[in-house]
Amino acid sequence: MRRIMKRLTYQLKNLRKDKLCLLTFLLPIVVGIVINVLPTMNTQTLGEMSFGCVKSDLPAKTVRWLRENGTLTEYGTLGELETAVNDPATQMIGVLRSENGIRTLLSGDELKLYETTGKTLPRLYDNRMNKIAFSQTIVPIRSNYDGLKSLLIVITLVTAMFMGCTFNSMNIIGEKEDGVALVNQILPMGTGDYILQKLTLGFIGGCASTAICAFLCIRIAPAQIPPLFLLIVLSAYTASLIGLFIGYFSSGLMTGIVYIKILMILFLAPPIIFYLVVPTDNVVFPLSYLFPSSAAFYGLMDVLGGQAHRPWLNLAILAGHAGLLSGIYFLIMAKKRKRQ
């Protein structure tokens, strides 16, 4: 045990020399601080409808109605308005005066939501004074996070979980280049002790980075703390274990960096794409669980959404990934040490 602690101390000293590991550890914390110091930022306003008109073209009541339903920008000429509407970077709907009320100006490449709104806007304006009887139901707010802010927080947490992968892989690659790996081959150490030694610091670093980010970004009910804690532990363990695979299969530093970048893209991109694009009831959606990060991502989104009962399914899937990867790596290292 004392020998293992000495080797962990040696690895911890090497961490100070590895700028990539320090960046992976500190960057999510910095982002978490930024999110925390901007509590008044309401990202829901990013999804408001954007209208444009020619100055003094519309009546005051029409301008007032448009401002009540979105953001309105006034332009000096019709040409300036057309340029703004046709700009691919915007989803602006142009509004012009017509004999019967208003007409809209569209570029033709809008998202379906804005295209439908633009086509129905004149009819909505004509019927704006009609009173429609409807019942109101007040739904209590379960979470103080809107969708976009929750997505930003979860991406930051998943990135923090990746710290263990970076540290473990760079540590093993560094030992290969320094010749320490050759010394490890002749040490009287079992396969389990070796894996535990290599996992420990990356796992602790991943847990620490993610926990700090969670403390800075998340305010949740006590009932949500256990699933959040288990998500952090299992995700950090899985990421650290993936780092061992990268270190084992990398022949050099540049190869390892390439593997890390590829794995980081696969760690972040699939769950985000599936979450934003694929409906949960689609037959393709379960395929996203082939990536361990997907279960962590969906579980964190459920926690932020105030759904404390749903993360348990994602925890079970994440635990399955952790167990499978642990068994595979243990077999690989056992065969390698037997050949030695």
JSON list of N, CA and C in Angstrom, two decimals, residues 20-21 24-25 28 155-169 202 205-207 209-210 235-236 238-240 242-243 246 257 259-268 293:
[
{"chain": "A", "resi": 20, "resn": "LEU", "atom": "N", "xyz": [-1.87, 19.82, -20.93]},
{"chain": "A", "resi": 20, "resn": "LEU", "atom": "CA", "xyz": [-3.15, 19.35, -21.46]},
{"chain": "A", "resi": 20, "resn": "LEU", "atom": "C", "xyz": [-4.06, 18.87, -20.34]},
{"chain": "A", "resi": 21, "resn": "CYS", "atom": "N", "xyz": [-3.50, 18.17, -19.36]},
{"chain": "A", "resi": 21, "resn": "CYS", "atom": "CA", "xyz": [-4.30, 17.70, -18.23]},
{"chain": "A", "resi": 21, "resn": "CYS", "atom": "C", "xyz": [-4.79, 18.87, -17.37]},
{"chain": "A", "resi": 24, "resn": "THR", "atom": "N", "xyz": [-7.59, 20.56, -19.19]},
{"chain": "A", "resi": 24, "resn": "THR", "atom": "CA", "xyz": [-8.81, 19.77, -19.12]},
{"chain": "A", "resi": 24, "resn": "THR", "atom": "C", "xyz": [-9.47, 19.87, -17.76]},
{"chain": "A", "resi": 25, "resn": "PHE", "atom": "N", "xyz": [-8.65, 20.01, -16.71]},
{"chain": "A", "resi": 25, "resn": "PHE", "atom": "CA", "xyz": [-9.18, 20.11, -15.35]},
{"chain": "A", "resi": 25, "resn": "PHE", "atom": "C", "xyz": [-9.75, 21.50, -15.07]},
{"chain": "A", "resi": 28, "resn": "PRO", "atom": "N", "xyz": [-13.28, 23.48, -17.59]},
{"chain": "A", "resi": 28, "resn": "PRO", "atom": "CA", "xyz": [-14.68, 23.37, -17.18]},
{"chain": "A", "resi": 28, "resn": "PRO", "atom": "C", "xyz": [-15.01, 24.18, -15.93]},
{"chain": "A", "resi": 155, "resn": "ILE", "atom": "N", "xyz": [-23.09, 20.07, -20.86]},
{"chain": "A", "resi": 155, "resn": "ILE", "atom": "CA", "xyz": [-21.91, 19.95, -21.71]},
{"chain": "A", "resi": 155, "resn": "ILE", "atom": "C", "xyz": [-20.65, 20.26, -20.90]},
{"chain": "A", "resi": 156, "resn": "THR", "atom": "N", "xyz": [-20.72, 21.26, -20.03]},
{"chain": "A", "resi": 156, "resn": "THR", "atom": "CA", "xyz": [-19.58, 21.59, -19.19]},
{"chain": "A", "resi": 156, "resn": "THR", "atom": "C", "xyz": [-19.25, 20.46, -18.23]},
{"chain": "A", "resi": 157, "resn": "LEU", "atom": "N", "xyz": [-20.27, 19.84, -17.63]},
{"chain": "A", "resi": 157, "resn": "LEU", "atom": "CA", "xyz": [-20.04, 18.75, -16.69]},
{"chain": "A", "resi": 157, "resn": "LEU", "atom": "C", "xyz": [-19.46, 17.52, -17.39]},
{"chain": "A", "resi": 158, "resn": "VAL", "atom": "N", "xyz": [-19.98, 17.20, -18.57]},
{"chain": "A", "resi": 158, "resn": "VAL", "atom": "CA", "xyz": [-19.47, 16.04, -19.31]},
{"chain": "A", "resi": 158, "resn": "VAL", "atom": "C", "xyz": [-18.02, 16.28, -19.73]},
{"chain": "A", "resi": 159, "resn": "THR", "atom": "N", "xyz": [-17.69, 17.51, -20.09]},
{"chain": "A", "resi": 159, "resn": "THR", "atom": "CA", "xyz": [-16.30, 17.84, -20.42]},
{"chain": "A", "resi": 159, "resn": "THR", "atom": "C", "xyz": [-15.40, 17.67, -19.21]},
{"chain": "A", "resi": 160, "resn": "ALA", "atom": "N", "xyz": [-15.89, 18.08, -18.03]},
{"chain": "A", "resi": 160, "resn": "ALA", "atom": "CA", "xyz": [-15.10, 17.91, -16.81]},
{"chain": "A", "resi": 160, "resn": "ALA", "atom": "C", "xyz": [-14.87, 16.43, -16.50]},
{"chain": "A", "resi": 161, "resn": "MET", "atom": "N", "xyz": [-15.86, 15.59, -16.78]},
{"chain": "A", "resi": 161, "resn": "MET", "atom": "CA", "xyz": [-15.71, 14.16, -16.55]},
{"chain": "A", "resi": 161, "resn": "MET", "atom": "C", "xyz": [-14.59, 13.57, -17.40]},
{"chain": "A", "resi": 162, "resn": "PHE", "atom": "N", "xyz": [-14.29, 14.20, -18.54]},
{"chain": "A", "resi": 162, "resn": "PHE", "atom": "CA", "xyz": [-13.29, 13.68, -19.47]},
{"chain": "A", "resi": 162, "resn": "PHE", "atom": "C", "xyz": [-11.87, 13.90, -18.94]},
{"chain": "A", "resi": 163, "resn": "MET", "atom": "N", "xyz": [-11.71, 14.65, -17.85]},
{"chain": "A", "resi": 163, "resn": "MET", "atom": "CA", "xyz": [-10.38, 14.95, -17.33]},
{"chain": "A", "resi": 163, "resn": "MET", "atom": "C", "xyz": [-9.62, 13.68, -16.98]},
{"chain": "A", "resi": 164, "resn": "GLY", "atom": "N", "xyz": [-10.31, 12.70, -16.37]},
{"chain": "A", "resi": 164, "resn": "GLY", "atom": "CA", "xyz": [-9.65, 11.46, -16.00]},
{"chain": "A", "resi": 164, "resn": "GLY", "atom": "C", "xyz": [-9.10, 10.70, -17.19]},
{"chain": "A", "resi": 165, "resn": "CYS", "atom": "N", "xyz": [-9.84, 10.74, -18.30]},
{"chain": "A", "resi": 165, "resn": "CYS", "atom": "CA", "xyz": [-9.37, 10.09, -19.52]},
{"chain": "A", "resi": 165, "resn": "CYS", "atom": "C", "xyz": [-8.08, 10.72, -20.00]},
{"chain": "A", "resi": 166, "resn": "THR", "atom": "N", "xyz": [-8.03, 12.04, -20.02]},
{"chain": "A", "resi": 166, "resn": "THR", "atom": "CA", "xyz": [-6.83, 12.74, -20.50]},
{"chain": "A", "resi": 166, "resn": "THR", "atom": "C", "xyz": [-5.63, 12.45, -19.61]},
{"chain": "A", "resi": 167, "resn": "PHE", "atom": "N", "xyz": [-5.83, 12.53, -18.29]},
{"chain": "A", "resi": 167, "resn": "PHE", "atom": "CA", "xyz": [-4.70, 12.32, -17.38]},
{"chain": "A", "resi": 167, "resn": "PHE", "atom": "C", "xyz": [-4.17, 10.89, -17.47]},
{"chain": "A", "resi": 168, "resn": "ASN", "atom": "N", "xyz": [-5.04, 9.90, -17.42]},
{"chain": "A", "resi": 168, "resn": "ASN", "atom": "CA", "xyz": [-4.58, 8.51, -17.42]},
{"chain": "A", "resi": 168, "resn": "ASN", "atom": "C", "xyz": [-3.86, 8.16, -18.71]},
{"chain": "A", "resi": 169, "resn": "SER", "atom": "N", "xyz": [-4.43, 8.60, -19.83]},
{"chain": "A", "resi": 169, "resn": "SER", "atom": "CA", "xyz": [-3.79, 8.27, -21.11]},
{"chain": "A", "resi": 169, "resn": "SER", "atom": "C", "xyz": [-2.43, 8.95, -21.24]},
{"chain": "A", "resi": 202, "resn": "GLY", "atom": "N", "xyz": [-6.68, 9.75, -12.07]},
{"chain": "A", "resi": 202, "resn": "GLY", "atom": "CA", "xyz": [-7.58, 10.24, -13.10]},
{"chain": "A", "resi": 202, "resn": "GLY", "atom": "C", "xyz": [-9.02, 10.25, -12.63]},
{"chain": "A", "resi": 205, "resn": "GLY", "atom": "N", "xyz": [-9.39, 13.09, -10.08]},
{"chain": "A", "resi": 205, "resn": "GLY", "atom": "CA", "xyz": [-9.39, 14.38, -10.78]},
{"chain": "A", "resi": 205, "resn": "GLY", "atom": "C", "xyz": [-10.68, 14.63, -11.52]},
{"chain": "A", "resi": 206, "resn": "GLY", "atom": "N", "xyz": [-11.19, 13.60, -12.21]},
{"chain": "A", "resi": 206, "resn": "GLY", "atom": "CA", "xyz": [-12.46, 13.75, -12.92]},
{"chain": "A", "resi": 206, "resn": "GLY", "atom": "C", "xyz": [-13.61, 14.05, -11.98]},
{"chain": "A", "resi": 207, "resn": "CYS", "atom": "N", "xyz": [-13.66, 13.32, -10.86]},
{"chain": "A", "resi": 207, "resn": "CYS", "atom": "CA", "xyz": [-14.72, 13.56, -9.86]},
{"chain": "A", "resi": 207, "resn": "CYS", "atom": "C", "xyz": [-14.61, 14.97, -9.28]},
{"chain": "A", "resi": 209, "resn": "SER", "atom": "N", "xyz": [-13.13, 17.72, -10.60]},
{"chain": "A", "resi": 209, "resn": "SER", "atom": "CA", "xyz": [-13.47, 18.75, -11.59]},
{"chain": "A", "resi": 209, "resn": "SER", "atom": "C", "xyz": [-14.97, 18.83, -11.81]},
{"chain": "A", "resi": 210, "resn": "THR", "atom": "N", "xyz": [-15.63, 17.67, -11.94]},
{"chain": "A", "resi": 210, "resn": "THR", "atom": "CA", "xyz": [-17.07, 17.65, -12.17]},
{"chain": "A", "resi": 210, "resn": "THR", "atom": "C", "xyz": [-17.83, 18.14, -10.95]},
{"chain": "A", "resi": 235, "resn": "SER", "atom": "N", "xyz": [-19.50, 8.20, -14.27]},
{"chain": "A", "resi": 235, "resn": "SER", "atom": "CA", "xyz": [-18.99, 8.83, -15.48]},
{"chain": "A", "resi": 235, "resn": "SER", "atom": "C", "xyz": [-17.50, 9.08, -15.39]},
{"chain": "A", "resi": 236, "resn": "ALA", "atom": "N", "xyz": [-17.03, 9.57, -14.24]},
{"chain": "A", "resi": 236, "resn": "ALA", "atom": "CA", "xyz": [-15.59, 9.81, -14.08]},
{"chain": "A", "resi": 236, "resn": "ALA", "atom": "C", "xyz": [-14.81, 8.49, -14.14]},
{"chain": "A", "resi": 238, "resn": "THR", "atom": "N", "xyz": [-15.73, 5.72, -15.78]},
{"chain": "A", "resi": 238, "resn": "THR", "atom": "CA", "xyz": [-15.74, 5.24, -17.17]},
{"chain": "A", "resi": 238, "resn": "THR", "atom": "C", "xyz": [-14.77, 6.03, -18.02]},
{"chain": "A", "resi": 239, "resn": "ALA", "atom": "N", "xyz": [-14.74, 7.35, -17.85]},
{"chain": "A", "resi": 239, "resn": "ALA", "atom": "CA", "xyz": [-13.81, 8.18, -18.63]},
{"chain": "A", "resi": 239, "resn": "ALA", "atom": "C", "xyz": [-12.36, 7.83, -18.28]},
{"chain": "A", "resi": 240, "resn": "SER", "atom": "N", "xyz": [-12.09, 7.61, -17.00]},
{"chain": "A", "resi": 240, "resn": "SER", "atom": "CA", "xyz": [-10.73, 7.24, -16.59]},
{"chain": "A", "resi": 240, "resn": "SER", "atom": "C", "xyz": [-10.33, 5.89, -17.19]},
{"chain": "A", "resi": 242, "resn": "ILE", "atom": "N", "xyz": [-11.46, 4.63, -20.01]},
{"chain": "A", "resi": 242, "resn": "ILE", "atom": "CA", "xyz": [-11.20, 4.83, -21.44]},
{"chain": "A", "resi": 242, "resn": "ILE", "atom": "C", "xyz": [-9.80, 5.39, -21.64]},
{"chain": "A", "resi": 243, "resn": "GLY", "atom": "N", "xyz": [-9.34, 6.23, -20.70]},
{"chain": "A", "resi": 243, "resn": "GLY", "atom": "CA", "xyz": [-7.98, 6.74, -20.78]},
{"chain": "A", "resi": 243, "resn": "GLY", "atom": "C", "xyz": [-6.93, 5.64, -20.72]},
{"chain": "A", "resi": 246, "resn": "ILE", "atom": "N", "xyz": [-6.68, 4.18, -24.17]},
{"chain": "A", "resi": 246, "resn": "ILE", "atom": "CA", "xyz": [-5.92, 5.05, -25.07]},
{"chain": "A", "resi": 246, "resn": "ILE", "atom": "C", "xyz": [-4.43, 4.92, -24.79]},
{"chain": "A", "resi": 257, "resn": "ILE", "atom": "N", "xyz": [-2.54, 11.96, -28.49]},
{"chain": "A", "resi": 257, "resn": "ILE", "atom": "CA", "xyz": [-3.31, 13.21, -28.57]},
{"chain": "A", "resi": 257, "resn": "ILE", "atom": "C", "xyz": [-4.42, 13.08, -29.61]},
{"chain": "A", "resi": 259, "resn": "TYR", "atom": "N", "xyz": [-5.89, 10.29, -30.56]},
{"chain": "A", "resi": 259, "resn": "TYR", "atom": "CA", "xyz": [-6.92, 9.42, -29.97]},
{"chain": "A", "resi": 259, "resn": "TYR", "atom": "C", "xyz": [-7.78, 10.18, -28.95]},
{"chain": "A", "resi": 260, "resn": "ILE", "atom": "N", "xyz": [-7.12, 11.02, -28.14]},
{"chain": "A", "resi": 260, "resn": "ILE", "atom": "CA", "xyz": [-7.86, 11.78, -27.13]},
{"chain": "A", "resi": 260, "resn": "ILE", "atom": "C", "xyz": [-8.86, 12.72, -27.80]},
{"chain": "A", "resi": 261, "resn": "LYS", "atom": "N", "xyz": [-8.44, 13.41, -28.84]},
{"chain": "A", "resi": 261, "resn": "LYS", "atom": "CA", "xyz": [-9.34, 14.35, -29.53]},
{"chain": "A", "resi": 261, "resn": "LYS", "atom": "C", "xyz": [-10.51, 13.61, -30.17]},
{"chain": "A", "resi": 262, "resn": "ILE", "atom": "N", "xyz": [-10.22, 12.47, -30.79]},
{"chain": "A", "resi": 262, "resn": "ILE", "atom": "CA", "xyz": [-11.29, 11.70, -31.42]},
{"chain": "A", "resi": 262, "resn": "ILE", "atom": "C", "xyz": [-12.28, 11.20, -30.37]},
{"chain": "A", "resi": 263, "resn": "LEU", "atom": "N", "xyz": [-11.75, 10.68, -29.27]},
{"chain": "A", "resi": 263, "resn": "LEU", "atom": "CA", "xyz": [-12.62, 10.16, -28.20]},
{"chain": "A", "resi": 263, "resn": "LEU", "atom": "C", "xyz": [-13.41, 11.28, -27.54]},
{"chain": "A", "resi": 264, "resn": "MET", "atom": "N", "xyz": [-12.82, 12.46, -27.44]},
{"chain": "A", "resi": 264, "resn": "MET", "atom": "CA", "xyz": [-13.54, 13.58, -26.83]},
{"chain": "A", "resi": 264, "resn": "MET", "atom": "C", "xyz": [-14.71, 14.01, -27.71]},
{"chain": "A", "resi": 265, "resn": "ILE", "atom": "N", "xyz": [-14.50, 13.99, -29.03]},
{"chain": "A", "resi": 265, "resn": "ILE", "atom": "CA", "xyz": [-15.60, 14.30, -29.94]},
{"chain": "A", "resi": 265, "resn": "ILE", "atom": "C", "xyz": [-16.71, 13.26, -29.80]},
{"chain": "A", "resi": 266, "resn": "LEU", "atom": "N", "xyz": [-16.32, 11.98, -29.75]},
{"chain": "A", "resi": 266, "resn": "LEU", "atom": "CA", "xyz": [-17.31, 10.92, -29.59]},
{"chain": "A", "resi": 266, "resn": "LEU", "atom": "C", "xyz": [-17.96, 10.96, -28.20]},
{"chain": "A", "resi": 267, "resn": "PHE", "atom": "N", "xyz": [-17.25, 11.54, -27.25]},
{"chain": "A", "resi": 267, "resn": "PHE", "atom": "CA", "xyz": [-17.78, 11.65, -25.89]},
{"chain": "A", "resi": 267, "resn": "PHE", "atom": "C", "xyz": [-18.87, 12.71, -25.80]},
{"chain": "A", "resi": 268, "resn": "LEU", "atom": "N", "xyz": [-18.72, 13.79, -26.60]},
{"chain": "A", "resi": 268, "resn": "LEU", "atom": "CA", "xyz": [-19.64, 14.93, -26.50]},
{"chain": "A", "resi": 268, "resn": "LEU", "atom": "C", "xyz": [-20.67, 14.99, -27.61]},
{"chain": "A", "resi": 293, "resn": "SER", "atom": "N", "xyz": [-21.12, 8.12, -22.69]},
{"chain": "A", "resi": 293, "resn": "SER", "atom": "CA", "xyz": [-21.42, 9.49, -22.31]},
{"chain": "A", "resi": 293, "resn": "SER", "atom": "C", "xyz": [-22.89, 9.84, -22.49]}
]
